mmCIF file with all atom_site columns, C-alpha atoms in Angstrom:
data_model
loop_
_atom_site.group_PDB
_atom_site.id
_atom_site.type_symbol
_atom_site.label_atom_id
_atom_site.label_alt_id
_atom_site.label_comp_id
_atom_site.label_asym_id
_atom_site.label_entity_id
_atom_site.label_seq_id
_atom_site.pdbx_PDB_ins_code
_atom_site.Cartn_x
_atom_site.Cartn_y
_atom_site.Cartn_z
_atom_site.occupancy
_atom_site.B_iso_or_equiv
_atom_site.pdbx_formal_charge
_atom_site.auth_seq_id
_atom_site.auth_comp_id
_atom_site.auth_asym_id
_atom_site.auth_atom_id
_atom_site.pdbx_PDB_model_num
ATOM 1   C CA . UNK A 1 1   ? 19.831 -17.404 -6.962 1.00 68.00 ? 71  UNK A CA 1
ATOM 2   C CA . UNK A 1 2   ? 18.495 -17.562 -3.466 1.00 88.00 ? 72  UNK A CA 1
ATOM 3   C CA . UNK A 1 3   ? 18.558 -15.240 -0.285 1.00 94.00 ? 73  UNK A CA 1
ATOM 4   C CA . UNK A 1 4   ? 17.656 -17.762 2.772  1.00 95.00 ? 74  UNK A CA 1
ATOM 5   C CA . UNK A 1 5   ? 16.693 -15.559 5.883  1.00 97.00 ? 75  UNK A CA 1
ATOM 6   C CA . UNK A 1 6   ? 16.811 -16.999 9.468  1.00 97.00 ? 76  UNK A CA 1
ATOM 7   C CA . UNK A 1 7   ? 17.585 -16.114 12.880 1.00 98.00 ? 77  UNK A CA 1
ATOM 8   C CA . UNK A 1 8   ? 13.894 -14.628 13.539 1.00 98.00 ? 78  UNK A CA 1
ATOM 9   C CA . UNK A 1 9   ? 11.425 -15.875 17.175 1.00 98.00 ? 79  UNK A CA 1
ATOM 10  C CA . UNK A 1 10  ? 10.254 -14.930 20.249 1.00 98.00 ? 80  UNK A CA 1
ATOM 11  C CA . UNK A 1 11  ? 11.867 -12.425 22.068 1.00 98.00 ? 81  UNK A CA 1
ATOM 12  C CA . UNK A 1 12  ? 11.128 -10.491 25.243 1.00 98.00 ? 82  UNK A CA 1
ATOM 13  C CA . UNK A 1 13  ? 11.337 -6.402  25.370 1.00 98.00 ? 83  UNK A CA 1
ATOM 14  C CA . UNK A 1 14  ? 15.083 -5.093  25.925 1.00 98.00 ? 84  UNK A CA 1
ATOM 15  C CA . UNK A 1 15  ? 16.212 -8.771  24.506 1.00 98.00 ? 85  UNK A CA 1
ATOM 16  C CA . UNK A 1 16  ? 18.407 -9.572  21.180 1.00 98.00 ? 86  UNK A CA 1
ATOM 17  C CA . UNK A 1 17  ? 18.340 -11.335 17.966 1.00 98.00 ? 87  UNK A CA 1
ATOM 18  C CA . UNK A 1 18  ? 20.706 -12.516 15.049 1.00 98.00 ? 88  UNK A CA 1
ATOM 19  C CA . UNK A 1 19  ? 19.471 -12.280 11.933 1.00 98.00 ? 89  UNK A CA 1
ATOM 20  C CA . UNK A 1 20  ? 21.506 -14.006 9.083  1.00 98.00 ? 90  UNK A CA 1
ATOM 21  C CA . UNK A 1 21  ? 21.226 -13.838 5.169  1.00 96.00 ? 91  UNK A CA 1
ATOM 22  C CA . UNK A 1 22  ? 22.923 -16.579 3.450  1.00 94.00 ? 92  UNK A CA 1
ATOM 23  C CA . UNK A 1 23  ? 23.220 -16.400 -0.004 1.00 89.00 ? 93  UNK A CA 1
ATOM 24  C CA . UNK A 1 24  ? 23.607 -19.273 -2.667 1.00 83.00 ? 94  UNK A CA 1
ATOM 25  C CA . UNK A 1 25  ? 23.887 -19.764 -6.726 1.00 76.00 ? 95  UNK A CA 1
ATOM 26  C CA . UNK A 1 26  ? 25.661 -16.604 -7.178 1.00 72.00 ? 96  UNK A CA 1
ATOM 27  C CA . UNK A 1 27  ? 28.553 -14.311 -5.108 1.00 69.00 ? 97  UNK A CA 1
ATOM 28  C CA . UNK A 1 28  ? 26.980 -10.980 -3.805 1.00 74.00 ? 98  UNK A CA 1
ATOM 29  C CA . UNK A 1 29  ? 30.270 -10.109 -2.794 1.00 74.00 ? 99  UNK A CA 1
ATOM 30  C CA . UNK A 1 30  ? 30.110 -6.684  -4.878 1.00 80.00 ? 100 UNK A CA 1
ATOM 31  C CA . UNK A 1 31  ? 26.317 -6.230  -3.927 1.00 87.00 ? 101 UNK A CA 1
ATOM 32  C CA . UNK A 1 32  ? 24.346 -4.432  -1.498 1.00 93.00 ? 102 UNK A CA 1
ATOM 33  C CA . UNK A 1 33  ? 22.511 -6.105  0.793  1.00 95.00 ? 103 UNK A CA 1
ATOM 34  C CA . UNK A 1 34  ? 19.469 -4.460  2.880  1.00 97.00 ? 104 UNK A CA 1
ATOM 35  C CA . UNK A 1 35  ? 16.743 -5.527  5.561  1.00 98.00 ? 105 UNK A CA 1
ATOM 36  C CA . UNK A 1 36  ? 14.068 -4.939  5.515  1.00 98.00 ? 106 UNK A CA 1
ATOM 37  C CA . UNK A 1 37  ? 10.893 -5.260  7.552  1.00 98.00 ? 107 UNK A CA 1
ATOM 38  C CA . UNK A 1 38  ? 7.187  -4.991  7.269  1.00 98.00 ? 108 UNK A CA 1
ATOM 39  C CA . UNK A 1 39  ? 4.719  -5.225  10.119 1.00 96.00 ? 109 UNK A CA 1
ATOM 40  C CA . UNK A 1 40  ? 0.948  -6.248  9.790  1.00 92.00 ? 110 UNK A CA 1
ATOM 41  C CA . UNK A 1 41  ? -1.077 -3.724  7.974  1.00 94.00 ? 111 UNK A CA 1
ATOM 42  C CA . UNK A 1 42  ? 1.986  -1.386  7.206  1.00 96.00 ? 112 UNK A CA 1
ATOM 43  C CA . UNK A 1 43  ? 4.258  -1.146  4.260  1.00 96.00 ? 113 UNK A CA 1
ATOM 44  C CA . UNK A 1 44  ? 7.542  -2.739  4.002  1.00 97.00 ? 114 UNK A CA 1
ATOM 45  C CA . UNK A 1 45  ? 10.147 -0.234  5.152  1.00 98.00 ? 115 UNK A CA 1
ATOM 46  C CA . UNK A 1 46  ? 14.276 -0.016  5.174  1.00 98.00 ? 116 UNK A CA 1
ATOM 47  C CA . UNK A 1 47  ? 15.964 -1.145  8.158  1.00 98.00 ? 117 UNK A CA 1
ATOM 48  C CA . UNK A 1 48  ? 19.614 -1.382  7.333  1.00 98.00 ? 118 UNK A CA 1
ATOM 49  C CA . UNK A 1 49  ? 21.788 -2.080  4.489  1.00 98.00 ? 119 UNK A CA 1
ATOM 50  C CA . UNK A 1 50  ? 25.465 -2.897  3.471  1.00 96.00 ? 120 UNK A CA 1
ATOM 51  C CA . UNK A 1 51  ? 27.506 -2.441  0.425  1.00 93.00 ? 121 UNK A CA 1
ATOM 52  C CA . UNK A 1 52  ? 31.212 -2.461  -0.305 1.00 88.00 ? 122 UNK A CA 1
ATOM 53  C CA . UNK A 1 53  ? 33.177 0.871   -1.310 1.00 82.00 ? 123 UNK A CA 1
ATOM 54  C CA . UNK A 1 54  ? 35.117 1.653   -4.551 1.00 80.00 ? 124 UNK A CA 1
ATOM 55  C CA . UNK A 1 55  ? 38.330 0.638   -2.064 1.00 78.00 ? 125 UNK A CA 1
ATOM 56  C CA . UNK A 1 56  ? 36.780 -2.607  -0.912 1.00 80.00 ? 126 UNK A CA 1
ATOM 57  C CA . UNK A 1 57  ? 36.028 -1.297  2.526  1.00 84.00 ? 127 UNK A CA 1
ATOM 58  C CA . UNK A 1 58  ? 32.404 -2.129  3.835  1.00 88.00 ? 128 UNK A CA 1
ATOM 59  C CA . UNK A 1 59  ? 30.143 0.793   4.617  1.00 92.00 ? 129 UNK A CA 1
ATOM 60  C CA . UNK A 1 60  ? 26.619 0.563   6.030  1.00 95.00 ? 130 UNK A CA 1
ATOM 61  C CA . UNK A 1 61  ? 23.573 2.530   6.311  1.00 96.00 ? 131 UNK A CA 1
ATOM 62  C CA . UNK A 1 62  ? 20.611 2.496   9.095  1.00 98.00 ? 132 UNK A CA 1
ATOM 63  C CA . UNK A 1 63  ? 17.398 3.439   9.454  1.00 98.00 ? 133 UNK A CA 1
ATOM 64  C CA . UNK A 1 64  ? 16.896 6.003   12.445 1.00 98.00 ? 134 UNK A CA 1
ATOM 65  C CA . UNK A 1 65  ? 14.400 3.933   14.193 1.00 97.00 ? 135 UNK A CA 1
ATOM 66  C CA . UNK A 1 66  ? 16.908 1.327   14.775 1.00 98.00 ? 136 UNK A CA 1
ATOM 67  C CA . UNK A 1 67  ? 20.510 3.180   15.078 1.00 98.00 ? 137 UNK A CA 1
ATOM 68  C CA . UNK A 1 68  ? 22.286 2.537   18.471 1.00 97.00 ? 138 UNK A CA 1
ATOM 69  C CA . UNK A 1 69  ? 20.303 -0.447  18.367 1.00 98.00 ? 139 UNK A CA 1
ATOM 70  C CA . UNK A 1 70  ? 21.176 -2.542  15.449 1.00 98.00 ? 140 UNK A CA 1
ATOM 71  C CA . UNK A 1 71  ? 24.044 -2.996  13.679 1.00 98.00 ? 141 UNK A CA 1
ATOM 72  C CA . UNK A 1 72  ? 24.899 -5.396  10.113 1.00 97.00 ? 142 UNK A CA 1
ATOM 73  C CA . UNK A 1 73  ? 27.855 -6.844  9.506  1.00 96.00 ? 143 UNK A CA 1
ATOM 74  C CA . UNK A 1 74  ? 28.821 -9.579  6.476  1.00 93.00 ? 144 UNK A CA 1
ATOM 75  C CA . UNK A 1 75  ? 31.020 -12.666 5.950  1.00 91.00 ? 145 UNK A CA 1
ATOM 76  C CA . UNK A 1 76  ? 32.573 -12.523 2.629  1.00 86.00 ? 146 UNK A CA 1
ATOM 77  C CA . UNK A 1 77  ? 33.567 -15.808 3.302  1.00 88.00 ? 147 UNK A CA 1
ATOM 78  C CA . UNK A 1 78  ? 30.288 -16.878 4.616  1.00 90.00 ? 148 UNK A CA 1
ATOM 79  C CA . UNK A 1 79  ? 28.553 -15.178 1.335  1.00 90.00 ? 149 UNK A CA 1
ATOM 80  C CA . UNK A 1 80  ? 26.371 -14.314 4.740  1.00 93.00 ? 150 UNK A CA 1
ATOM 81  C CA . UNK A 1 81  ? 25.096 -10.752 5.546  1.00 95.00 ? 151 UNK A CA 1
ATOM 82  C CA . UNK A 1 82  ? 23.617 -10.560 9.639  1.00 98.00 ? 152 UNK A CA 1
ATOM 83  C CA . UNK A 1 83  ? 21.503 -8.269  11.443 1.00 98.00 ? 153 UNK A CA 1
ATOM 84  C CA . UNK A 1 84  ? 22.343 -8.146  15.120 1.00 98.00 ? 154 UNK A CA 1
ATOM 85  C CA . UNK A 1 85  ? 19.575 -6.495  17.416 1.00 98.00 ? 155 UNK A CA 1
ATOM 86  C CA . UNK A 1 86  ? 19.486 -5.241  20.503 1.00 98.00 ? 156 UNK A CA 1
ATOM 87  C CA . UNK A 1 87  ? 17.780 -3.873  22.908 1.00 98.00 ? 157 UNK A CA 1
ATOM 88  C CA . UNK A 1 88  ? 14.442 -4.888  20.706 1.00 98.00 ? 158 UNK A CA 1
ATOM 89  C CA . UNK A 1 89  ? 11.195 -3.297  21.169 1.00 98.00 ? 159 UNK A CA 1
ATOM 90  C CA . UNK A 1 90  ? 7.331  -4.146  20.381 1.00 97.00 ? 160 UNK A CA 1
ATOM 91  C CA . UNK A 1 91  ? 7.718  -1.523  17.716 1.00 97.00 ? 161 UNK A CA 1
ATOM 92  C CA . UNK A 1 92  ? 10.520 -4.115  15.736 1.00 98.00 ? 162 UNK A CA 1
ATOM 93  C CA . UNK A 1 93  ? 8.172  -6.437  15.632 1.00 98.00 ? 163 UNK A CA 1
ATOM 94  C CA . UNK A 1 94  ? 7.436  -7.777  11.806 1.00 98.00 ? 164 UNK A CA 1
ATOM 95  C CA . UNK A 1 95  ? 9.102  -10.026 9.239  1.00 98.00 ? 165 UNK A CA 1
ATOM 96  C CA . UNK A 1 96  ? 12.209 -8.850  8.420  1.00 98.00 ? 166 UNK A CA 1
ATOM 97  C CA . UNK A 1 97  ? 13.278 -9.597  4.280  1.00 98.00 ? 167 UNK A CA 1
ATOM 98  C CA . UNK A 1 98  ? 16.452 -9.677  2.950  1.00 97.00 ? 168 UNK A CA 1
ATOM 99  C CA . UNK A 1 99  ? 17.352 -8.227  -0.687 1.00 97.00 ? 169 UNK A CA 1
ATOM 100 C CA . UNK A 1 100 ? 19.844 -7.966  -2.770 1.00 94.00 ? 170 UNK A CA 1
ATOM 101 C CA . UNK A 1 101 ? 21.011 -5.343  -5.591 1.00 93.00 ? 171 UNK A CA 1
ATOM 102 C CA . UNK A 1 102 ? 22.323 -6.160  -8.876 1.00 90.00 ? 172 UNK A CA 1
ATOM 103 C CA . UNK A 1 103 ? 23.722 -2.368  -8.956 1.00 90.00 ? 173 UNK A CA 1
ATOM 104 C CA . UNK A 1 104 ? 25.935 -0.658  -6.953 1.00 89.00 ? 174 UNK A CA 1
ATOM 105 C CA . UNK A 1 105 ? 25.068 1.376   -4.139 1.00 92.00 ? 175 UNK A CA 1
ATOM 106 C CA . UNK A 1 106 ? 22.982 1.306   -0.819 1.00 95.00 ? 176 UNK A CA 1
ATOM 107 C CA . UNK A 1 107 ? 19.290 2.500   -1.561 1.00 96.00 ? 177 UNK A CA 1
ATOM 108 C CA . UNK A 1 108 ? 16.798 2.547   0.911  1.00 97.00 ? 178 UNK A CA 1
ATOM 109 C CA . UNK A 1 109 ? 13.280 1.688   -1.754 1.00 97.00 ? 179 UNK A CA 1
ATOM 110 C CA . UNK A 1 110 ? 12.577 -1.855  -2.023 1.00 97.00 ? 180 UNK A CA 1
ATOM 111 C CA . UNK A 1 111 ? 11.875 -1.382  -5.397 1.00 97.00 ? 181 UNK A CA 1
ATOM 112 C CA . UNK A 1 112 ? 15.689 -1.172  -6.093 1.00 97.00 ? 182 UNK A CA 1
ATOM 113 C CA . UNK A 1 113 ? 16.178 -4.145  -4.993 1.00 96.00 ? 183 UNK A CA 1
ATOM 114 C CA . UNK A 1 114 ? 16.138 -7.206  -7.281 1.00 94.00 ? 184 UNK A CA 1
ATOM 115 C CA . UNK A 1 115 ? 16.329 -10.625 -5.108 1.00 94.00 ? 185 UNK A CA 1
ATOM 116 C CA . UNK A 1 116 ? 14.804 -11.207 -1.878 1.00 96.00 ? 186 UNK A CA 1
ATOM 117 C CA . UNK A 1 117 ? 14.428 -13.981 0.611  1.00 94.00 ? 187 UNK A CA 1
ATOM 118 C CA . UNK A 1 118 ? 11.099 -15.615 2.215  1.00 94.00 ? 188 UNK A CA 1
ATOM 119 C CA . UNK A 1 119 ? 11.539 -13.815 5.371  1.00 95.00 ? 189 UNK A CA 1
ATOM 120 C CA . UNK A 1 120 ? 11.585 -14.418 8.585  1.00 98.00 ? 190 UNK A CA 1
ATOM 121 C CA . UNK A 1 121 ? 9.318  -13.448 11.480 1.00 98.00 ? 191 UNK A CA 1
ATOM 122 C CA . UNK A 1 122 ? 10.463 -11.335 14.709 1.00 98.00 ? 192 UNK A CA 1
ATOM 123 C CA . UNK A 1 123 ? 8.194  -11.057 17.486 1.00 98.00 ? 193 UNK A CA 1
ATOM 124 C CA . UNK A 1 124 ? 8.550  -8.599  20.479 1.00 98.00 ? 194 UNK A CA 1
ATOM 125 C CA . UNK A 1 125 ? 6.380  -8.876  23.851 1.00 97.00 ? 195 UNK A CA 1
ATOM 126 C CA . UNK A 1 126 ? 6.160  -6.075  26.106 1.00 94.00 ? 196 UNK A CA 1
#
């Protein structure tokens, strides 16, 4: 089972990104999928997550530092779970981890989270 993160660089103040979250070995169709991020000398924190509903529809959960500003979305098809964001700030700088959960439901520890990818690094200049 692998999580592959990408989509991370360089990007000016005010700019945007696309993060992506491919998955491989194994369908996470039924599992939640989070991002998170962790900046130099802090600990990793939630950014946003996505899980499907007991009636199949998607629902998805943000951190307040980044609502209005982010948003994730996922390609069933794709087995793919992205992280678009806008209007980025020095703040959002950090490597931002994918995760997935073998159990049901969006939580926002990283302990309840069982497989995560290498990360990928997002830089913001002022």
């Amino acid at each position: 089972v692998q999580l592959q993160a990408s989509g991370g660089g360089l990007v000016q103040a005010g700019g945007s990104l696309r993060l992506s979250c491919a998955a491989s070995g194994r369908t996470f169709s039924n599992s939640p999928i989070g991002w998170f991020r962790q900046a130099p000398g802090k600990e990793r924190e939630f950014v946003a997550a996505i899980s499907r509903s007991f009636d199949s529809t998607y629902y998805a959960e943000l951190a307040d530092s980044v609502k209005g500003r982010f948003a994730i979305s996922k390609d069933s098809a794709k087995n793919t779970v992205y992280l678009q964001m806008d209007s980025l700030k020095p703040e959002d700088t950090a490597i931002y981890y994918c995760a997935a959960r073998l159990s049901s439901g969006i939580r926002r520890d990283a302990s309840d989270y069982d497989y995560w990818g290498q990360g990928t690094l997002v830089t913001v200049s002022s």
